[in-house]
Short mmCIF file of C-alpha atoms in Angstrom, two decimals:
data_model
loop_
_atom_site.label_atom_id
_atom_site.label_comp_id
_atom_site.label_asym_id
_atom_site.label_seq_id
_atom_site.Cartn_x
_atom_site.Cartn_y
_atom_site.Cartn_z
CA MET B 13 2.01 81.57 94.71
CA LYS B 14 2.53 80.11 98.18
CA ILE B 15 2.81 76.68 96.63
CA PHE B 16 5.61 78.03 94.35
CA HIS B 17 7.56 79.51 97.27
CA ARG B 18 7.33 76.32 99.23
CA SER B 19 8.63 74.42 96.23
CA VAL B 20 11.59 76.76 95.83
CA CYS B 21 12.43 76.56 99.53
CA ALA B 22 12.24 72.82 99.51
CA THR B 23 14.53 72.71 96.51
CA ALA B 24 17.07 75.02 98.19
CA VAL B 25 17.04 72.97 101.34
CA ALA B 26 17.52 69.82 99.37
CA THR B 27 20.41 71.40 97.49
CA ILE B 28 22.10 72.56 100.70
CA LEU B 29 21.67 69.14 102.22
CA SER B 30 23.17 67.57 99.15
CA LEU B 31 26.17 69.95 99.31
CA GLN B 32 26.97 69.26 102.97
CA PRO B 33 29.15 66.21 102.25
CA VAL B 34 31.04 68.18 99.61
CA LEU B 35 31.62 71.15 101.94
CA ALA B 36 32.64 68.86 104.74
CA ASN B 37 35.13 67.14 102.44
CA GLU B 38 36.63 70.51 101.36
CA THR B 39 36.92 71.61 104.97
CA ASP B 40 38.73 68.41 105.86
CA LYS B 41 41.14 68.95 102.98
CA ARG B 42 41.85 72.50 104.09
CA LEU B 43 42.40 71.37 107.65
CA ASP B 44 44.79 68.69 106.42
CA LYS B 45 46.72 71.32 104.47
CA LEU B 46 46.82 73.62 107.46
CA GLU B 47 48.06 70.81 109.69
CA LYS B 48 50.79 69.93 107.16
CA ARG B 49 51.77 73.58 106.86
CA LEU B 50 51.85 73.90 110.63
CA ALA B 51 54.07 70.81 110.85
CA GLU B 52 56.39 72.28 108.22
CA LEU B 53 56.55 75.54 110.13
CA GLU B 54 57.29 73.66 113.35
CA GLN B 55 60.14 71.83 111.57
CA GLN B 56 61.50 75.11 110.23
CA VAL B 57 61.32 76.68 113.68
CA ALA B 58 63.11 73.66 115.15
CA GLN B 59 65.79 73.91 112.45
CA LYS B 60 66.21 77.61 113.18
CA ASP B 61 66.48 76.85 116.90
CA ARG B 62 69.17 74.30 116.17
CA LYS B 63 70.91 76.79 113.90
CA ILE B 64 70.79 79.43 116.62
CA GLU B 65 72.28 76.96 119.10
CA GLU B 66 75.03 76.09 116.62
CA LEU B 67 75.75 79.79 116.04
CA GLU B 68 75.89 80.36 119.78
CA ARG B 69 78.34 77.49 120.18
CA GLU B 70 80.37 78.80 117.24
CA THR B 71 80.38 82.25 118.83
CA VAL B 72 81.78 80.80 122.04
CA VAL B 73 84.40 78.81 120.12
CA THR B 74 85.24 81.82 117.96
CA ALA B 75 85.67 83.98 121.03
CA HIS B 76 87.94 81.34 122.56
CA LEU B 77 89.92 81.07 119.34
CA ALA B 78 90.12 84.85 119.15
CA ASP B 79 91.59 84.90 122.66
CA LYS B 80 94.07 82.23 121.66
CA ALA B 81 94.84 84.07 118.42
CA ALA B 82 95.48 87.23 120.40
CA GLU B 83 97.87 85.32 122.65
CA VAL B 84 99.61 83.84 119.62
CA ALA B 85 99.71 87.26 117.96
CA ILE B 86 101.33 88.79 121.02
CA SER B 87 103.79 85.92 121.23
CA SER B 88 104.42 86.10 117.49
CA ALA B 89 104.96 89.86 117.66
CA LEU B 90 107.45 89.36 120.48
CA PHE B 91 109.11 86.58 118.50
CA THR B 92 109.30 88.75 115.37
CA ARG B 93 110.70 91.67 117.35
CA PHE B 94 113.21 89.32 118.95
CA LEU B 95 114.31 88.12 115.52
CA GLU B 96 114.36 91.33 113.54
CA ARG B 97 115.61 94.12 115.76
CA PRO B 98 119.24 94.45 116.82
CA SER B 99 119.03 93.07 120.33
CA TYR B 100 121.45 95.59 121.82
CA GLN B 101 118.69 98.15 121.32
CA PHE B 102 115.36 98.16 123.12
CA ASP B 103 111.91 99.12 121.86
CA ALA B 104 110.73 102.64 121.26
CA PRO B 105 107.47 103.81 119.67
CA ASP B 106 107.31 105.55 116.32
CA LYS B 107 108.19 109.24 116.71
CA SER B 108 107.43 110.70 113.29
CA ILE B 109 107.22 114.44 112.63
CA GLN B 110 105.65 115.65 109.39
CA LEU B 111 107.37 118.83 108.21
CA THR B 112 105.08 121.71 107.21
CA ASN B 113 104.67 122.19 103.43
CA SER B 114 106.88 119.18 102.78
CA ASP B 115 106.63 115.44 102.11
CA THR B 116 109.57 114.80 104.43
CA THR B 117 109.03 112.93 107.69
CA LEU B 118 111.53 113.22 110.56
CA GLN B 119 112.19 110.81 113.40
CA ILE B 120 114.21 112.01 116.39
CA GLY B 121 115.34 109.50 118.99
CA GLY B 122 118.15 108.16 121.10
CA GLN B 123 118.95 107.19 124.65
CA ILE B 124 120.29 108.54 127.92
CA TRP B 125 122.59 105.97 129.53
CA LEU B 126 124.71 105.47 132.61
CA ASP B 127 127.27 102.70 133.21
CA ALA B 128 128.66 102.01 136.70
CA ILE B 129 131.81 99.87 136.36
CA TYR B 130 134.17 98.07 138.76
CA ASN B 131 137.45 96.46 137.56
CA SER B 132 139.72 93.96 139.27
CA GLY B 133 142.60 94.33 136.78
CA GLU B 134 144.51 96.91 134.74
CA MET B 135 142.04 97.50 131.88
CA THR B 136 142.96 100.91 130.46
CA ASN B 137 139.73 101.25 128.45
CA ARG B 138 137.65 102.38 131.41
CA ALA B 139 134.27 102.56 129.65
CA GLY B 140 134.44 99.62 127.22
CA PHE B 141 135.43 96.04 128.00
CA GLN B 142 138.41 95.66 125.63
CA PRO B 143 140.83 92.80 126.40
CA SER B 144 143.60 94.29 124.22
CA SER B 145 143.55 97.34 126.52
CA ILE B 146 144.62 95.28 129.55
CA ALA B 147 148.10 96.33 130.68
CA TYR B 148 150.80 93.77 131.48
CA ASP B 149 152.35 96.13 134.03
CA GLU B 150 150.98 97.10 137.41
CA GLY B 151 149.98 100.70 137.97
CA ALA B 152 148.64 101.45 134.50
CA THR B 153 145.33 102.49 136.08
CA HIS B 154 144.75 104.35 139.33
CA ASP B 155 141.13 103.59 140.22
CA LYS B 156 138.84 100.61 140.25
CA THR B 157 135.52 102.25 139.50
CA THR B 158 134.13 104.34 136.63
CA LEU B 159 130.85 106.09 135.97
CA SER B 160 130.21 106.82 132.30
CA ALA B 161 127.35 108.27 130.25
CA GLY B 162 129.10 107.48 126.96
CA GLN B 163 126.43 105.09 125.66
CA SER B 164 124.03 108.03 125.38
CA ASN B 165 123.28 108.95 121.77
CA LEU B 166 121.13 111.00 119.40
CA THR B 167 119.73 109.92 116.03
CA ILE B 168 117.77 111.96 113.48
CA ASN B 169 116.26 110.07 110.55
CA SER B 170 114.31 111.42 107.59
CA SER B 171 112.20 109.92 104.81
CA THR B 172 111.02 111.68 101.64
CA PRO B 173 108.97 109.97 98.88
CA THR B 174 110.35 110.35 95.35
CA GLN B 175 109.73 108.85 91.92
CA TYR B 176 112.64 106.47 92.63
CA GLY B 177 111.28 105.34 95.99
CA ALA B 178 111.86 106.70 99.47
CA MET B 179 114.91 108.89 100.02
CA THR B 180 116.14 108.28 103.59
CA THR B 181 118.86 109.92 105.66
CA ARG B 182 120.43 109.22 109.05
CA PHE B 183 122.45 111.49 111.30
CA GLY B 184 123.84 110.01 114.50
CA VAL B 185 126.20 110.88 117.34
CA ASP B 186 127.20 109.15 120.55
CA LEU B 187 129.12 110.37 123.62
CA PHE B 188 131.50 107.45 124.13
CA ASP B 189 135.01 108.02 125.46
CA SER B 190 137.31 105.21 126.57
CA GLN B 191 138.11 107.03 129.83
CA GLY B 192 134.45 107.42 130.77
CA ASN B 193 134.14 111.07 129.77
CA ALA B 194 131.22 112.21 127.60
CA LYS B 195 132.18 113.74 124.25
CA PHE B 196 130.44 113.93 120.89
CA ASN B 197 131.45 111.42 118.21
CA LEU B 198 129.95 111.42 114.74
CA THR B 199 128.69 107.89 114.07
CA HIS B 200 126.39 108.18 111.04
CA LEU B 201 126.02 110.60 108.13
CA TRP B 202 124.11 108.42 105.71
CA GLY B 203 121.65 108.73 102.85
CA GLU B 204 119.88 106.24 100.57
CA LEU B 205 117.82 106.62 97.41
CA GLY B 206 116.47 103.51 95.74
CA ASN B 207 119.21 100.87 95.71
CA TRP B 208 122.05 103.35 96.29
CA GLY B 209 123.53 104.70 99.50
CA ALA B 210 126.39 107.09 100.32
CA GLY B 211 127.97 108.73 103.36
CA GLN B 212 129.32 107.24 106.59
CA THR B 213 127.80 104.19 108.25
CA PHE B 214 128.57 100.58 109.22
CA SER B 215 130.99 98.78 106.91
CA GLY B 216 129.49 96.29 104.49
CA PHE B 217 131.93 93.72 105.93
CA MET B 218 130.30 93.84 109.38
CA ASP B 219 126.91 92.68 110.69
CA ILE B 220 125.39 94.90 113.38
CA ASP B 221 122.24 92.75 113.59
CA ALA B 222 124.28 89.86 115.01
CA PHE B 223 125.51 92.00 117.91
CA PRO B 224 124.67 90.14 121.15
CA ASN B 225 122.28 91.43 123.82
CA ILE B 226 124.99 92.69 126.19
CA MET B 227 125.46 95.79 128.35
CA ASP B 228 129.08 96.41 127.29
CA TYR B 229 129.15 99.12 124.61
CA TRP B 230 132.51 98.10 123.13
CA GLY B 231 131.28 94.63 122.22
CA PRO B 232 133.02 91.27 121.75
CA ASN B 233 136.78 91.39 121.09
CA SER B 234 136.23 89.44 117.86
CA VAL B 235 133.36 91.42 116.35
CA VAL B 236 133.97 92.99 112.94
CA PHE B 237 133.21 96.65 113.64
CA ALA B 238 133.91 99.75 111.53
CA ARG B 239 131.97 102.89 110.64
CA GLN B 240 133.48 104.69 107.66
CA PRO B 241 132.72 106.65 104.45
CA GLN B 242 131.48 104.48 101.62
CA LEU B 243 129.38 104.10 98.49
CA ARG B 244 126.88 101.25 98.62
CA TYR B 245 124.63 99.37 96.20
CA ASN B 246 121.85 97.07 97.43
CA LEU B 247 120.21 94.41 95.27
CA HIS B 248 117.10 92.66 96.61
CA THR B 249 116.44 89.46 94.66
CA ASN B 250 113.33 88.73 96.75
CA THR B 251 111.92 89.51 100.18
CA ASP B 252 114.40 87.18 101.92
CA ASP B 253 117.61 87.56 99.93
CA LYS B 254 119.82 90.60 99.45
CA PHE B 255 123.18 91.36 97.84
CA MET B 256 125.24 94.35 98.94
CA PHE B 257 128.37 95.88 97.41
CA THR B 258 130.45 98.72 98.92
CA ILE B 259 133.48 100.82 98.09
CA GLU B 260 134.93 102.06 101.39
CA LYS B 261 137.68 104.26 102.76
CA SER B 262 140.96 102.38 103.17
CA ASP B 263 143.44 102.79 106.01
CA ALA B 264 146.52 100.59 106.44
CA ASP B 265 147.13 99.77 110.13
CA LEU B 266 150.74 98.57 109.89
CA ALA B 267 152.86 96.83 112.51
CA LEU B 268 156.26 98.28 113.43
CA PRO B 269 159.25 95.91 113.02
CA ASN B 270 161.43 94.68 115.86
CA PHE B 271 164.71 95.20 114.00
CA VAL B 272 164.78 98.97 114.51
CA THR B 273 165.32 100.94 117.70
CA GLY B 274 162.36 102.57 119.43
CA ASN B 275 159.91 104.11 116.96
CA ASP B 276 162.53 105.12 114.39
CA PHE B 277 160.97 103.18 111.50
CA LEU B 278 159.31 106.10 109.77
CA TYR B 279 156.98 105.17 106.94
CA VAL B 280 154.08 106.61 104.99
CA GLU B 281 151.04 104.37 104.64
CA GLN B 282 149.88 103.98 101.05
CA ASN B 283 146.16 103.69 100.48
CA ASP B 284 146.02 103.92 96.69
CA LEU B 285 142.79 101.92 96.34
CA PRO B 286 139.60 101.79 98.42
CA ASP B 287 138.48 98.66 100.26
CA ILE B 288 135.85 96.66 98.38
CA THR B 289 133.23 94.46 100.08
CA ALA B 290 130.49 92.18 98.82
CA SER B 291 127.92 90.38 100.94
CA TYR B 292 124.90 88.13 100.61
CA ILE B 293 122.15 87.97 103.22
CA ASN B 294 119.88 84.92 103.17
CA GLY B 295 116.81 85.25 105.40
CA PHE B 296 114.63 82.38 106.52
CA THR B 297 111.84 81.76 109.01
CA LYS B 298 114.00 81.55 112.11
CA GLY B 299 116.78 84.00 111.26
CA TYR B 300 119.36 84.75 108.60
CA ILE B 301 122.94 84.15 107.48
CA LYS B 302 125.18 86.89 106.15
CA SER B 303 128.29 85.99 104.14
CA SER B 304 130.75 88.79 103.38
CA ILE B 305 134.12 89.17 101.67
CA ILE B 306 136.57 92.07 101.60
CA LEU B 307 139.51 92.87 99.33
CA ARG B 308 142.16 95.47 100.23
CA GLN B 309 145.48 96.78 99.01
CA LEU B 310 147.95 97.69 101.77
CA GLY B 311 151.12 99.62 101.14
CA TYR B 312 153.99 101.55 102.75
CA GLU B 313 156.78 103.83 101.60
CA THR B 314 159.97 105.12 103.25
CA SER B 315 162.88 107.14 101.93
CA SER B 316 164.61 103.94 100.84
CA SER B 317 161.93 101.27 100.27
CA ASP B 318 158.28 100.60 99.50
CA ASP B 319 155.99 97.64 98.95
CA LYS B 320 152.34 96.63 98.59
CA VAL B 321 150.37 93.54 99.54
CA ILE B 322 146.79 92.30 99.07
CA GLY B 323 144.56 91.82 102.10
CA TRP B 324 141.39 89.75 102.12
CA GLY B 325 138.79 88.40 104.52
CA ILE B 326 135.70 86.21 104.82
CA ASN B 327 133.03 86.84 107.45
CA VAL B 328 130.05 84.57 108.17
CA SER B 329 127.55 85.80 110.74
CA GLY B 330 123.89 85.67 111.65
CA LYS B 331 121.33 84.57 114.16
CA TYR B 332 119.08 81.56 114.59
CA ALA B 333 115.96 81.37 116.77
CA ILE B 334 116.16 78.00 118.49
CA ASP B 335 112.68 78.61 119.89
CA ARG B 336 110.60 81.58 121.04
CA LYS B 337 112.86 82.20 124.02
CA ASN B 338 116.36 81.41 122.78
CA THR B 339 118.32 82.95 119.92
CA LEU B 340 121.86 82.06 118.88
CA LYS B 341 124.05 84.87 117.51
CA TYR B 342 127.42 84.17 115.97
CA GLN B 343 130.27 85.32 113.79
CA LEU B 344 133.33 83.56 112.33
CA THR B 345 135.93 85.57 110.43
CA HIS B 346 139.26 84.71 108.80
CA GLY B 347 141.60 86.64 106.57
CA GLU B 348 144.92 88.42 106.09
CA GLY B 349 145.47 92.15 106.41
CA ILE B 350 142.08 92.89 108.03
CA GLY B 351 143.19 93.57 111.63
CA ARG B 352 141.82 97.11 111.75
CA TYR B 353 138.30 95.78 111.14
CA ILE B 354 138.45 93.64 114.33
CA ASN B 355 137.53 95.19 117.70
CA ASP B 356 140.60 94.05 119.64
CA ALA B 357 143.18 94.01 116.86
CA CYS B 358 142.45 97.59 115.82
CA CYS B 359 143.21 99.26 119.14
CA SER B 360 145.79 97.53 121.33
CA TYR B 361 146.97 99.48 124.38
CA TYR B 362 150.59 99.12 123.21
CA ALA B 363 149.99 100.06 119.56
CA ASP B 364 150.99 103.75 119.72
CA GLY B 365 153.78 103.63 122.28
CA THR B 366 152.08 105.69 124.99
CA ALA B 367 152.14 102.69 127.34
CA ASP B 368 155.90 102.08 127.50
CA GLY B 369 157.44 104.23 124.78
CA VAL B 370 157.80 101.33 122.33
CA ALA B 371 154.98 101.23 119.78
CA THR B 372 153.93 97.89 118.34
CA GLY B 373 151.81 99.37 115.56
CA GLY B 374 148.71 97.66 114.21
CA SER B 375 147.83 94.18 112.99
CA ASP B 376 147.10 94.59 109.26
CA ALA B 377 150.56 93.93 107.83
CA GLY B 378 154.23 94.09 108.80
CA VAL B 379 157.58 94.69 107.12
CA ASP B 380 160.17 91.90 107.23
CA ILE B 381 163.96 92.36 107.39
CA ASN B 382 164.12 92.49 103.59
CA GLY B 383 161.60 95.34 103.40
CA LYS B 384 158.81 93.15 102.09
CA LEU B 385 155.29 93.83 103.38
CA GLN B 386 153.45 90.77 104.72
CA ALA B 387 149.72 90.61 105.44
CA ILE B 388 149.12 89.31 108.97
CA PRO B 389 146.69 86.34 109.21
CA ILE B 390 143.90 86.56 111.78
CA THR B 391 141.03 84.28 112.85
CA VAL B 392 138.24 85.47 115.17
CA GLY B 393 134.78 84.40 116.24
CA TYR B 394 132.09 84.65 118.89
CA ALA B 395 128.91 82.84 119.91
CA TYR B 396 126.13 84.11 122.19
CA LEU B 397 122.85 82.76 123.45
CA ASP B 398 120.20 85.43 124.06
CA HIS B 399 117.44 84.16 126.35
CA GLN B 400 114.03 85.79 126.87
CA TRP B 401 112.86 84.93 130.38
CA SER B 402 109.67 86.98 129.91
CA ASP B 403 108.50 90.19 128.24
CA LYS B 404 110.55 92.18 130.77
CA TYR B 405 113.56 89.99 131.58
CA THR B 406 116.34 88.85 129.24
CA SER B 407 119.82 87.38 129.57
CA SER B 408 122.77 86.77 127.32
CA ILE B 409 125.80 84.52 127.77
CA GLY B 410 128.68 83.93 125.39
CA PHE B 411 132.34 84.40 124.50
CA GLY B 412 134.65 85.69 121.78
CA TYR B 413 138.17 84.74 120.74
CA VAL B 414 140.90 86.43 118.69
CA GLU B 415 143.90 84.54 117.29
CA ILE B 416 146.62 86.39 115.33
CA ASP B 417 149.31 84.48 113.44
CA ASN B 418 152.06 86.98 114.19
CA ILE B 419 154.89 87.38 111.69
CA ASP B 420 158.50 87.13 112.92
CA SER B 421 159.26 90.83 112.61
CA GLN B 422 156.50 91.98 115.02
CA ARG B 423 157.43 93.36 118.42
CA SER B 424 157.12 91.31 121.59
CA ARG B 425 154.11 93.17 122.98
CA ALA B 426 152.16 92.99 119.73
CA LEU B 427 148.72 91.46 120.27
CA SER B 428 148.71 87.69 119.76
CA SER B 429 145.39 86.48 121.21
CA SER B 430 142.55 87.56 123.46
CA PHE B 431 139.48 86.10 125.14
CA TYR B 432 136.21 87.87 125.97
CA SER B 433 133.13 86.64 127.84
CA ASN B 434 130.09 87.93 129.72
CA VAL B 435 126.78 86.96 131.29
CA ASN B 436 124.00 89.31 132.30
CA LEU B 437 120.48 89.84 133.55
CA ILE B 438 118.49 92.71 132.00
CA TRP B 439 115.18 94.13 133.20
CA ASN B 440 112.96 96.29 130.99
CA PRO B 441 110.49 97.89 133.45
CA THR B 442 108.90 99.70 130.48
CA PRO B 443 109.42 99.35 126.71
CA MET B 444 111.58 102.48 126.83
CA SER B 445 113.75 101.83 129.88
CA ARG B 446 116.37 99.26 130.80
CA VAL B 447 118.31 98.19 133.89
CA GLY B 448 120.96 95.49 133.78
CA VAL B 449 123.87 93.90 135.59
CA GLU B 450 126.69 92.11 133.73
CA LEU B 451 129.75 90.11 134.75
CA GLN B 452 132.63 90.26 132.25
CA TYR B 453 135.94 88.40 131.99
CA GLY B 454 138.76 88.99 129.52
CA LYS B 455 142.31 87.85 128.93
CA VAL B 456 145.07 89.02 126.59
CA GLU B 457 148.36 87.50 125.45
CA SER B 458 151.25 89.13 123.59
CA PHE B 459 153.56 87.83 120.85
CA GLY B 460 156.25 87.60 123.54
CA ASN B 461 153.98 85.38 125.72
CA GLU B 462 153.06 87.98 128.34
CA ASP B 463 149.49 87.69 129.57
CA ALA B 464 147.02 89.53 131.79
CA ASP B 465 143.33 89.40 132.62
CA ASN B 466 140.49 91.43 134.11
CA VAL B 467 137.14 90.80 135.77
CA ARG B 468 134.60 93.60 135.48
CA LEU B 469 131.19 94.12 137.05
CA GLN B 470 128.97 96.54 135.16
CA THR B 471 125.55 97.90 136.08
CA SER B 472 123.71 99.99 133.50
CA ILE B 473 120.58 102.14 133.36
CA GLY B 474 119.13 103.39 130.08
CA PHE B 475 116.18 105.54 128.99
CA LYS B 476 114.91 105.76 125.40
CA TYR B 477 113.44 108.92 123.96
#
């Protein structure tokens, strides 16, 4: 039995000894695999380290780009605001009020404004810089300074969603008075639904967005400016282009003839047809161009005669951003029988006879010695450069010119030409406040070759609400 056990043990030992090379070989293989796996893991870790470094670098670059993007966004926002908003207004935050149990949203806003004005000449419009209000005679005015709050205004807008799109309304008043007093004037009673609009607002022949960034509320002598009742249709062909058609209230502003004594030529203006306007607005990256036309019928009637004539006009206006700090605003207008649409031609100091007892009448059309009505030709234009010094400081410099081709029957003091210019520096201490100083110069000339001028210094303070 012992011999058997010894034999088994010897066999087992021999077997183990014979397996040692095999086990050693397997161990070596496993170690090789482990070393390879370890090397692979080290490579993966190194790759991940490199990836982490790259991500860190990208994070730094991204943060830098984000800062730059923020700067660009701010600059772009300023640039967009500079392009899109009428520059005579300054920024105000959204002030929406949601009415209870209604889909209608209201916005109430406006401004409180004070103008302090000094004149060197006889400008009878004390609150607005109007060259055609300059008197040719000494003593027409009795003071050199004026304080006026007339630029103050109130606007209430509403918006109501409907199946035809938003229905919007606008109610507006200002307090402007040419003598510097504050009194309420209805400026806007306007509503729109879809493509249609009706009520009282800016004429389709004018372009309020091209109004320069000036302190004077009256505006350039040559600007086309009229707010009147009308029916309007808007057609948007795309996001940049728009057609607009209006039917507007007509009013013939006729000149009085020089072949009658005093103001004895008594006539009744005939406004049988409304004024019709059509305009096309083409927007592009740096601004827009608006082209407008107007057609009118002017007429008069007396106890012994009557006549009618066609008036027409073409107006091209717009603005162009030369760069992020400079924007050009302009208007060029020509036509016949459109005097009442022009700032200076509509409202001459001598038009109604209060100045010297001899009224010149308006500048739309005049009656010749044969009783025929003639439309009076007129050419006007202005150009302004608005400059953004910084987020808080702006300036504007420019001029306007009016040239009327007077007909022979007009009176000697009828408006013939005028010049308007100004330069300013405006400070916006906050987005809703404004302080500015502006130097203005204007000159006027009559059909009889009289002329006069005025230099005005205006300082203004405004608060938005």
